[in-house]
Amino acid sequence: MIKEKVQVTPWADKSDSDPLHSLCSYLGAFPPSLAKYFIKYFTDENDLVFDPFSGRGTTILESRILNRKSIGSDLNPIALALSKAKSHKLKKKDIIDRIDELESDYDYALYLPEAQSESDEIHLIFHQATIAQLCYLKDILLTSKSDIDEFLIGAILGIMHGGERKDGTSGYLSISMPNTFSMSPEYVRRFVQTKELNRVKRNVFDILKEKVERVFSKHKSPEKESYIFECDAKEISKSEKLKKYQGKVDLILTSPPYLGIVNYAKQNWIRSWFLDSDPIEISEKLDDDLNINQWVQFSKKTLFEFKKMLKPNGVAVFVIGDVAKSKNSVIPLARDFSLMVKENKLFKNVWVFSDYIEGVDKTTRIWGETKGKATATDRIVILSDINPFENNNRINGKSVLTYKLIQESTKHFLG
């Protein structure tokens, strides 16, 4: 087990995070303050940032806020929906007007039969009237190419399920349950019986407008827009849409899938239902249930693809979490990752910085004593064929990662 002093990081202050980041919870997300720091550290305005595991779009949104060009890709429909929701320049008034329009066109009698035909699992979670509204919105939004409708899909995913307030009201549509992940259908059934929960009629349009008001409370939609693509990270070079960006990316900032901890499709089956996605089919496509050897091979394949996207002086930053093998044993994935990079001479320089990421949606914080194997320590792995720390004056102030600090951390971690 690695014993080390965890440094206080320059991105520890999360107080100024844009509220749009909270559009929807997502397992394994890294804090926006981390994305903000490295985007500012390694790029200038109008540089191109790429996140090949775009997740809930943290890198994408921070790039837009900082006036960088950005692209993202993913295979998970939920990740694609959330990243797209944060990729457009939108006005709150236009979004609210669209919700009002959708509500005025809604016909309960027309969608009641469809709601009644939904599975028992869905009826355990939502009131029948709420299901009917969701069926209507699925019918309209999932076939739309409108930027606003893409945003609304992401916003609906964010209100699909979560806890009730003490007074019985809720900012979510479901019975009172966790908002970060979907409990299994069988667990939901037992949960409902044990807690004697009742499905409360929740108006999707009202709660959706409340959500929009919250996330736009301090959000000033940036001018820059992002482009999000469905793509397997192992086959980026085969993507016609991404091909035009090859050799043009200044910074890759991303977090690879966890090592057999988070099955993003199965643990989001309720949101998958809204997207008309089959969690089992999606799970088979995703690389989120690998053992250590498979994970290293996966990382090697994807890194070959990522390097084709970078400029010769580009930088790649990976947030890679440790995995607890047992109570007193930890697998430092970043070490295996870094050694693989060195062995295959993929980049001339490899640096590793250790970070204790607190207060994010990590598996460890969700299940308590029945938690998965994620730990609170993440490693920031920085790869480049140049030394991007030399003459770097982009970040001012005391909280700066110096080259000396990076060297010391890397030496301690890699030996």
Short mmCIF file of C-alpha atoms in Angstrom, two decimals:
data_model
loop_
_atom_site.label_atom_id
_atom_site.label_comp_id
_atom_site.label_asym_id
_atom_site.label_seq_id
_atom_site.Cartn_x
_atom_site.Cartn_y
_atom_site.Cartn_z
CA MET A 1 0.00 0.00 0.00
CA ILE A 2 1.41 3.40 -1.00
CA LYS A 3 2.02 5.78 1.89
CA GLU A 4 2.58 9.37 0.93
CA LYS A 5 1.83 12.90 1.93
CA VAL A 6 -1.07 14.16 -0.17
CA GLN A 7 -0.43 17.68 -1.42
CA VAL A 8 -2.89 20.55 -1.14
CA THR A 9 -3.84 21.18 -4.74
CA PRO A 10 -4.29 24.52 -6.52
CA TRP A 11 -7.74 23.38 -7.66
CA ALA A 12 -9.02 22.60 -4.14
CA ASP A 13 -11.30 25.67 -4.09
CA LYS A 14 -14.53 24.71 -5.86
CA SER A 15 -16.58 27.73 -4.74
CA ASP A 16 -16.81 29.41 -8.13
CA SER A 17 -18.02 26.38 -10.08
CA ASP A 18 -20.59 27.16 -12.78
CA PRO A 19 -24.03 25.81 -11.67
CA LEU A 20 -24.55 24.20 -15.09
CA HIS A 21 -21.99 21.57 -14.03
CA SER A 22 -24.65 20.25 -11.64
CA LEU A 23 -27.14 19.56 -14.45
CA CYS A 24 -26.96 15.84 -13.71
CA SER A 25 -24.99 13.74 -11.23
CA TYR A 26 -22.51 11.27 -12.70
CA LEU A 27 -20.41 8.54 -11.12
CA GLY A 28 -16.66 9.12 -11.09
CA ALA A 29 -16.77 12.76 -12.19
CA PHE A 30 -13.76 14.95 -11.40
CA PRO A 31 -14.33 18.49 -10.08
CA PRO A 32 -14.73 21.41 -12.52
CA SER A 33 -12.00 23.27 -10.61
CA LEU A 34 -9.49 20.62 -11.71
CA ALA A 35 -10.53 20.95 -15.35
CA LYS A 36 -10.40 24.73 -15.08
CA TYR A 37 -6.88 24.67 -13.64
CA PHE A 38 -5.28 22.46 -16.28
CA ILE A 39 -7.09 24.10 -19.18
CA LYS A 40 -5.73 27.46 -18.01
CA TYR A 41 -2.31 25.98 -17.23
CA PHE A 42 -1.67 24.23 -20.55
CA THR A 43 -3.69 26.20 -23.12
CA ASP A 44 -4.40 29.71 -24.35
CA GLU A 45 -7.70 31.13 -25.57
CA ASN A 46 -8.91 29.58 -28.83
CA ASP A 47 -6.71 26.50 -28.35
CA LEU A 48 -8.39 23.13 -28.91
CA VAL A 49 -9.24 20.84 -25.96
CA PHE A 50 -10.38 17.23 -26.41
CA ASP A 51 -12.05 14.85 -23.94
CA PRO A 52 -12.35 11.31 -25.40
CA PHE A 53 -14.31 10.08 -22.34
CA SER A 54 -16.51 13.14 -22.08
CA GLY A 55 -18.83 11.81 -19.35
CA ARG A 56 -21.06 14.55 -18.03
CA GLY A 57 -19.18 17.21 -19.99
CA THR A 58 -17.03 18.82 -17.29
CA THR A 59 -14.05 19.39 -19.59
CA ILE A 60 -16.36 20.56 -22.37
CA LEU A 61 -18.14 23.19 -20.30
CA GLU A 62 -14.98 24.51 -18.63
CA SER A 63 -13.33 24.83 -22.05
CA ARG A 64 -16.26 26.89 -23.30
CA ILE A 65 -16.21 29.12 -20.21
CA LEU A 66 -12.48 29.72 -20.70
CA ASN A 67 -12.96 30.57 -24.40
CA ARG A 68 -11.28 27.44 -25.72
CA LYS A 69 -12.45 25.39 -28.66
CA SER A 70 -13.45 21.91 -27.56
CA ILE A 71 -14.58 18.52 -28.78
CA GLY A 72 -15.72 15.48 -26.86
CA SER A 73 -16.55 11.87 -27.59
CA ASP A 74 -18.00 8.89 -25.76
CA LEU A 75 -19.83 5.62 -26.40
CA ASN A 76 -22.31 5.85 -23.55
CA PRO A 77 -25.62 7.46 -24.70
CA ILE A 78 -26.05 9.08 -21.27
CA ALA A 79 -22.60 10.67 -21.44
CA LEU A 80 -23.28 11.88 -24.97
CA ALA A 81 -26.60 13.40 -23.91
CA LEU A 82 -25.07 15.23 -20.92
CA SER A 83 -22.07 16.49 -22.90
CA LYS A 84 -24.31 17.74 -25.70
CA ALA A 85 -26.51 19.52 -23.16
CA LYS A 86 -23.47 21.58 -22.06
CA SER A 87 -22.08 22.20 -25.54
CA HIS A 88 -24.48 24.88 -26.83
CA LYS A 89 -24.89 28.62 -26.31
CA LEU A 90 -28.45 28.98 -24.99
CA LYS A 91 -30.62 31.57 -23.28
CA LYS A 92 -32.73 30.67 -20.27
CA LYS A 93 -35.79 32.45 -21.65
CA ASP A 94 -35.69 30.40 -24.86
CA ILE A 95 -35.47 27.17 -22.86
CA ILE A 96 -38.39 28.11 -20.59
CA ASP A 97 -40.44 29.14 -23.64
CA ARG A 98 -39.76 25.74 -25.20
CA ILE A 99 -40.89 23.94 -22.03
CA ASP A 100 -44.09 26.01 -22.02
CA GLU A 101 -44.66 25.11 -25.66
CA LEU A 102 -44.16 21.40 -24.96
CA GLU A 103 -46.54 21.58 -22.01
CA SER A 104 -49.27 23.32 -24.01
CA ASP A 105 -49.09 20.63 -26.72
CA TYR A 106 -49.21 17.73 -24.25
CA ASP A 107 -52.30 15.49 -24.25
CA TYR A 108 -52.56 13.17 -21.23
CA ALA A 109 -55.22 10.96 -22.78
CA LEU A 110 -53.04 10.39 -25.83
CA TYR A 111 -50.04 9.14 -23.81
CA LEU A 112 -51.87 7.34 -20.99
CA PRO A 113 -52.02 3.99 -22.87
CA GLU A 114 -48.28 4.12 -23.53
CA ALA A 115 -47.63 4.89 -19.87
CA GLN A 116 -49.82 1.99 -18.75
CA SER A 117 -47.85 -0.38 -20.97
CA GLU A 118 -44.50 0.44 -19.40
CA SER A 119 -42.77 -2.19 -17.25
CA ASP A 120 -43.50 -2.81 -13.58
CA GLU A 121 -40.00 -1.53 -12.75
CA ILE A 122 -40.83 1.89 -14.18
CA HIS A 123 -44.21 1.96 -12.42
CA LEU A 124 -42.46 1.27 -9.12
CA ILE A 125 -40.42 4.46 -9.53
CA PHE A 126 -42.82 6.98 -11.09
CA HIS A 127 -46.49 7.91 -10.79
CA GLN A 128 -48.49 6.93 -13.88
CA ALA A 129 -49.20 10.57 -14.77
CA THR A 130 -45.47 11.34 -14.61
CA ILE A 131 -44.70 8.36 -16.84
CA ALA A 132 -47.18 9.64 -19.41
CA GLN A 133 -45.43 13.02 -19.50
CA LEU A 134 -42.04 11.33 -19.84
CA CYS A 135 -43.32 9.15 -22.69
CA TYR A 136 -44.51 12.29 -24.48
CA LEU A 137 -41.17 14.04 -23.99
CA LYS A 138 -39.27 10.97 -25.18
CA ASP A 139 -41.39 10.94 -28.32
CA ILE A 140 -40.72 14.62 -29.09
CA LEU A 141 -37.17 15.21 -27.86
CA LEU A 142 -35.30 12.06 -28.86
CA THR A 143 -35.96 12.67 -32.56
CA SER A 144 -35.21 16.40 -32.44
CA LYS A 145 -31.98 18.01 -33.67
CA SER A 146 -32.67 21.29 -31.86
CA ASP A 147 -29.95 22.61 -29.53
CA ILE A 148 -32.58 23.48 -26.92
CA ASP A 149 -34.13 20.02 -27.10
CA GLU A 150 -30.67 18.45 -26.66
CA PHE A 151 -30.28 20.56 -23.55
CA LEU A 152 -33.70 19.50 -22.26
CA ILE A 153 -32.78 15.83 -22.64
CA GLY A 154 -29.77 16.39 -20.37
CA ALA A 155 -31.86 18.36 -17.89
CA ILE A 156 -34.51 15.62 -17.74
CA LEU A 157 -31.80 13.02 -17.07
CA GLY A 158 -30.79 15.20 -14.13
CA ILE A 159 -34.26 15.18 -12.56
CA MET A 160 -35.19 11.55 -13.28
CA HIS A 161 -34.59 10.30 -9.75
CA GLY A 162 -33.48 11.63 -6.38
CA GLY A 163 -34.50 12.30 -2.79
CA GLU A 164 -37.51 14.08 -1.39
CA ARG A 165 -37.27 17.16 0.80
CA LYS A 166 -38.40 17.00 4.41
CA ASP A 167 -41.76 18.53 3.48
CA GLY A 168 -42.42 15.82 0.89
CA THR A 169 -41.72 18.01 -2.13
CA SER A 170 -38.97 17.10 -4.55
CA GLY A 171 -36.80 18.43 -7.33
CA TYR A 172 -36.95 14.95 -8.84
CA LEU A 173 -39.65 12.87 -10.54
CA SER A 174 -39.27 9.54 -8.72
CA ILE A 175 -39.92 7.97 -5.37
CA SER A 176 -37.31 9.14 -2.87
CA MET A 177 -34.07 7.42 -3.89
CA PRO A 178 -30.40 8.23 -4.69
CA ASN A 179 -29.84 10.64 -7.58
CA THR A 180 -26.33 9.52 -8.57
CA PHE A 181 -27.06 5.94 -9.60
CA SER A 182 -30.05 3.71 -10.33
CA MET A 183 -30.82 1.05 -7.75
CA SER A 184 -31.42 -2.35 -9.33
CA PRO A 185 -35.08 -3.14 -10.12
CA GLU A 186 -35.20 -5.88 -7.47
CA TYR A 187 -33.63 -3.58 -4.90
CA VAL A 188 -36.17 -0.87 -5.80
CA ARG A 189 -39.00 -3.36 -5.21
CA ARG A 190 -37.70 -4.25 -1.74
CA PHE A 191 -36.88 -0.60 -1.03
CA VAL A 192 -40.43 0.50 -1.84
CA GLN A 193 -41.95 -2.21 0.35
CA THR A 194 -39.60 -1.60 3.29
CA LYS A 195 -39.99 2.17 3.25
CA GLU A 196 -43.69 1.98 2.32
CA LEU A 197 -43.10 4.54 -0.40
CA ASN A 198 -45.87 5.95 -2.54
CA ARG A 199 -45.49 7.20 -6.08
CA VAL A 200 -46.24 10.92 -5.94
CA LYS A 201 -47.61 12.67 -9.00
CA ARG A 202 -44.78 14.95 -10.13
CA ASN A 203 -45.27 17.43 -12.95
CA VAL A 204 -42.27 17.03 -15.26
CA PHE A 205 -42.73 20.47 -16.85
CA ASP A 206 -42.75 22.29 -13.49
CA ILE A 207 -39.76 20.45 -12.08
CA LEU A 208 -37.90 20.87 -15.36
CA LYS A 209 -38.42 24.64 -15.23
CA GLU A 210 -37.22 24.69 -11.61
CA LYS A 211 -34.08 22.84 -12.70
CA VAL A 212 -33.44 25.31 -15.52
CA GLU A 213 -33.84 28.24 -13.13
CA ARG A 214 -31.29 26.68 -10.74
CA VAL A 215 -28.58 25.83 -13.26
CA PHE A 216 -28.95 29.19 -15.02
CA SER A 217 -28.95 31.16 -11.74
CA LYS A 218 -25.33 32.26 -12.23
CA HIS A 219 -24.57 30.72 -15.60
CA LYS A 220 -23.59 33.06 -18.41
CA SER A 221 -23.68 31.00 -21.56
CA PRO A 222 -20.25 31.24 -23.24
CA GLU A 223 -19.92 32.24 -26.87
CA LYS A 224 -17.89 29.16 -27.75
CA GLU A 225 -19.78 25.99 -28.66
CA SER A 226 -18.45 22.42 -28.51
CA TYR A 227 -18.86 19.44 -30.79
CA ILE A 228 -19.71 16.05 -29.33
CA PHE A 229 -19.30 12.78 -31.24
CA GLU A 230 -20.24 9.17 -30.60
CA CYS A 231 -16.98 7.25 -30.87
CA ASP A 232 -15.11 4.29 -29.42
CA ALA A 233 -11.91 5.64 -27.84
CA LYS A 234 -10.01 2.65 -29.26
CA GLU A 235 -11.00 3.61 -32.80
CA ILE A 236 -10.83 7.41 -32.91
CA SER A 237 -8.68 7.43 -36.03
CA LYS A 238 -11.45 5.60 -37.90
CA SER A 239 -14.00 8.30 -37.13
CA GLU A 240 -14.70 10.46 -40.18
CA LYS A 241 -16.03 13.26 -37.96
CA LEU A 242 -12.93 13.32 -35.74
CA LYS A 243 -10.40 12.86 -38.53
CA LYS A 244 -10.30 16.58 -39.33
CA TYR A 245 -9.05 17.28 -35.79
CA GLN A 246 -6.06 14.91 -35.98
CA GLY A 247 -2.82 16.66 -35.09
CA LYS A 248 -4.67 19.82 -34.04
CA VAL A 249 -5.46 19.23 -30.35
CA ASP A 250 -3.52 21.31 -27.79
CA LEU A 251 -4.76 19.50 -24.69
CA ILE A 252 -6.41 16.19 -23.94
CA LEU A 253 -8.05 16.30 -20.52
CA THR A 254 -9.99 13.22 -19.47
CA SER A 255 -10.59 10.42 -16.97
CA PRO A 256 -10.54 6.83 -18.31
CA PRO A 257 -13.13 4.25 -17.16
CA TYR A 258 -12.70 2.83 -13.67
CA LEU A 259 -11.23 -0.62 -13.17
CA GLY A 260 -14.26 -2.90 -12.83
CA ILE A 261 -15.98 -0.53 -10.39
CA VAL A 262 -18.61 1.47 -12.21
CA ASN A 263 -20.83 -0.16 -14.79
CA TYR A 264 -22.12 3.12 -16.21
CA ALA A 265 -24.89 1.54 -18.28
CA LYS A 266 -26.41 -0.83 -15.72
CA GLN A 267 -26.11 1.67 -12.87
CA ASN A 268 -27.99 4.21 -14.99
CA TRP A 269 -30.78 1.96 -16.28
CA ILE A 270 -33.52 4.45 -15.32
CA ARG A 271 -31.93 7.20 -17.38
CA SER A 272 -31.29 4.64 -20.13
CA TRP A 273 -35.03 3.97 -20.19
CA PHE A 274 -35.70 7.61 -21.02
CA LEU A 275 -33.12 7.49 -23.82
CA ASP A 276 -34.59 4.26 -25.21
CA SER A 277 -31.20 2.60 -24.67
CA ASP A 278 -30.71 -1.01 -23.61
CA PRO A 279 -28.32 -1.00 -20.60
CA ILE A 280 -27.14 -4.54 -21.33
CA GLU A 281 -26.30 -3.77 -24.96
CA ILE A 282 -24.56 -0.55 -23.98
CA SER A 283 -22.64 -2.30 -21.19
CA GLU A 284 -21.25 -4.81 -23.68
CA LYS A 285 -19.85 -1.93 -25.77
CA LEU A 286 -18.24 -0.05 -22.89
CA ASP A 287 -14.83 -0.81 -21.38
CA ASP A 288 -15.84 -0.28 -17.76
CA ASP A 289 -15.58 -3.81 -16.37
CA LEU A 290 -11.94 -4.75 -17.04
CA ASN A 291 -9.32 -6.48 -14.92
CA ILE A 292 -5.91 -4.86 -14.49
CA ASN A 293 -4.27 -6.52 -17.51
CA GLN A 294 -7.22 -5.76 -19.76
CA TRP A 295 -7.28 -2.18 -18.50
CA VAL A 296 -3.61 -1.63 -19.29
CA GLN A 297 -4.08 -3.05 -22.80
CA PHE A 298 -7.14 -0.86 -23.26
CA SER A 299 -5.14 2.18 -22.12
CA LYS A 300 -2.36 1.34 -24.57
CA LYS A 301 -4.77 1.12 -27.51
CA THR A 302 -6.49 4.37 -26.64
CA LEU A 303 -3.23 6.25 -26.06
CA PHE A 304 -2.03 5.37 -29.56
CA GLU A 305 -5.27 6.89 -30.83
CA PHE A 306 -5.08 9.95 -28.59
CA LYS A 307 -1.55 10.80 -29.64
CA LYS A 308 -2.67 11.04 -33.26
CA MET A 309 -5.02 13.82 -32.18
CA LEU A 310 -2.37 15.90 -30.38
CA LYS A 311 -0.12 18.55 -31.81
CA PRO A 312 3.62 17.74 -31.54
CA ASN A 313 3.80 20.12 -28.55
CA GLY A 314 0.45 19.02 -27.14
CA VAL A 315 -0.20 17.82 -23.58
CA ALA A 316 -2.39 14.97 -22.29
CA VAL A 317 -3.74 15.03 -18.72
CA PHE A 318 -5.41 11.94 -17.26
CA VAL A 319 -7.25 11.71 -13.93
CA ILE A 320 -6.80 8.11 -12.79
CA GLY A 321 -8.15 6.88 -9.47
CA ASP A 322 -6.56 4.31 -7.18
CA VAL A 323 -8.50 1.10 -6.64
CA ALA A 324 -8.76 -0.61 -3.25
CA LYS A 325 -8.02 -4.33 -3.65
CA SER A 326 -8.67 -4.97 0.04
CA LYS A 327 -8.81 -2.98 3.27
CA ASN A 328 -5.03 -2.55 3.37
CA SER A 329 -4.13 -2.97 -0.29
CA VAL A 330 -4.44 -0.44 -3.09
CA ILE A 331 -3.87 -0.79 -6.83
CA PRO A 332 -2.35 2.47 -8.07
CA LEU A 333 -3.62 2.29 -11.64
CA ALA A 334 -1.68 5.40 -12.58
CA ARG A 335 1.57 3.54 -11.93
CA ASP A 336 0.69 0.73 -14.33
CA PHE A 337 -0.51 3.34 -16.81
CA SER A 338 2.67 5.42 -16.54
CA LEU A 339 4.99 2.42 -16.77
CA MET A 340 3.12 1.27 -19.87
CA VAL A 341 3.68 4.69 -21.44
CA LYS A 342 7.39 4.57 -20.62
CA GLU A 343 7.84 0.98 -21.80
CA ASN A 344 6.18 1.70 -25.14
CA LYS A 345 7.87 5.11 -25.47
CA LEU A 346 4.53 6.73 -26.26
CA PHE A 347 5.62 10.07 -24.83
CA LYS A 348 9.04 11.44 -23.94
CA ASN A 349 7.87 12.79 -20.59
CA VAL A 350 5.63 11.31 -17.90
CA TRP A 351 4.70 13.13 -14.69
CA VAL A 352 2.36 12.02 -11.89
CA PHE A 353 0.79 14.20 -9.21
CA SER A 354 -1.28 12.77 -6.35
CA ASP A 355 -4.55 14.42 -5.45
CA TYR A 356 -7.15 13.75 -2.77
CA ILE A 357 -10.40 14.59 -4.55
CA GLU A 358 -13.08 15.36 -2.00
CA GLY A 359 -16.80 15.85 -2.36
CA VAL A 360 -17.34 14.42 -5.84
CA ASP A 361 -19.63 11.63 -7.03
CA LYS A 362 -17.22 8.78 -6.46
CA THR A 363 -18.50 5.27 -5.81
CA THR A 364 -16.82 5.28 -2.40
CA ARG A 365 -19.02 8.07 -1.14
CA ILE A 366 -22.28 6.59 -2.34
CA TRP A 367 -22.55 3.10 -0.92
CA GLY A 368 -20.88 3.65 2.47
CA GLU A 369 -19.91 0.30 3.97
CA THR A 370 -21.14 -1.56 0.87
CA LYS A 371 -19.08 0.70 -1.37
CA GLY A 372 -17.22 -0.25 -4.50
CA LYS A 373 -13.46 -0.19 -4.77
CA ALA A 374 -12.74 3.41 -5.68
CA THR A 375 -10.56 5.41 -3.28
CA ALA A 376 -10.41 9.10 -2.50
CA THR A 377 -6.96 9.45 -4.06
CA ASP A 378 -6.65 10.28 -7.72
CA ARG A 379 -3.44 10.62 -9.71
CA ILE A 380 -2.98 13.34 -12.28
CA VAL A 381 -0.86 11.83 -15.05
CA ILE A 382 0.63 14.39 -17.43
CA LEU A 383 2.14 13.28 -20.75
CA SER A 384 3.97 15.32 -23.37
CA ASP A 385 6.88 15.20 -25.80
CA ILE A 386 7.96 18.65 -24.57
CA ASN A 387 8.35 20.18 -21.12
CA PRO A 388 5.16 22.26 -20.81
CA PHE A 389 6.18 23.55 -17.36
CA GLU A 390 9.07 25.63 -18.70
CA ASN A 391 8.33 29.33 -18.97
CA ASN A 392 4.68 28.75 -18.12
CA ASN A 393 3.25 32.09 -17.00
CA ARG A 394 -0.42 31.37 -17.63
CA ILE A 395 -1.25 30.78 -13.97
CA ASN A 396 -0.39 33.51 -11.46
CA GLY A 397 -0.43 33.38 -7.68
CA LYS A 398 0.86 31.07 -4.98
CA SER A 399 -1.17 27.97 -5.82
CA VAL A 400 0.87 26.80 -8.77
CA LEU A 401 2.16 23.35 -9.62
CA THR A 402 5.86 24.00 -10.01
CA TYR A 403 8.12 21.80 -12.10
CA LYS A 404 10.09 20.94 -8.97
CA LEU A 405 6.94 19.79 -7.17
CA ILE A 406 5.87 17.73 -10.17
CA GLN A 407 9.31 16.10 -10.36
CA GLU A 408 9.30 15.26 -6.65
CA SER A 409 5.81 13.79 -6.80
CA THR A 410 6.66 11.72 -9.88
CA LYS A 411 9.89 10.41 -8.40
CA HIS A 412 8.14 9.43 -5.18
CA PHE A 413 5.31 7.68 -6.99
CA LEU A 414 7.19 5.95 -9.81
CA GLY A 415 10.56 5.50 -8.08
#
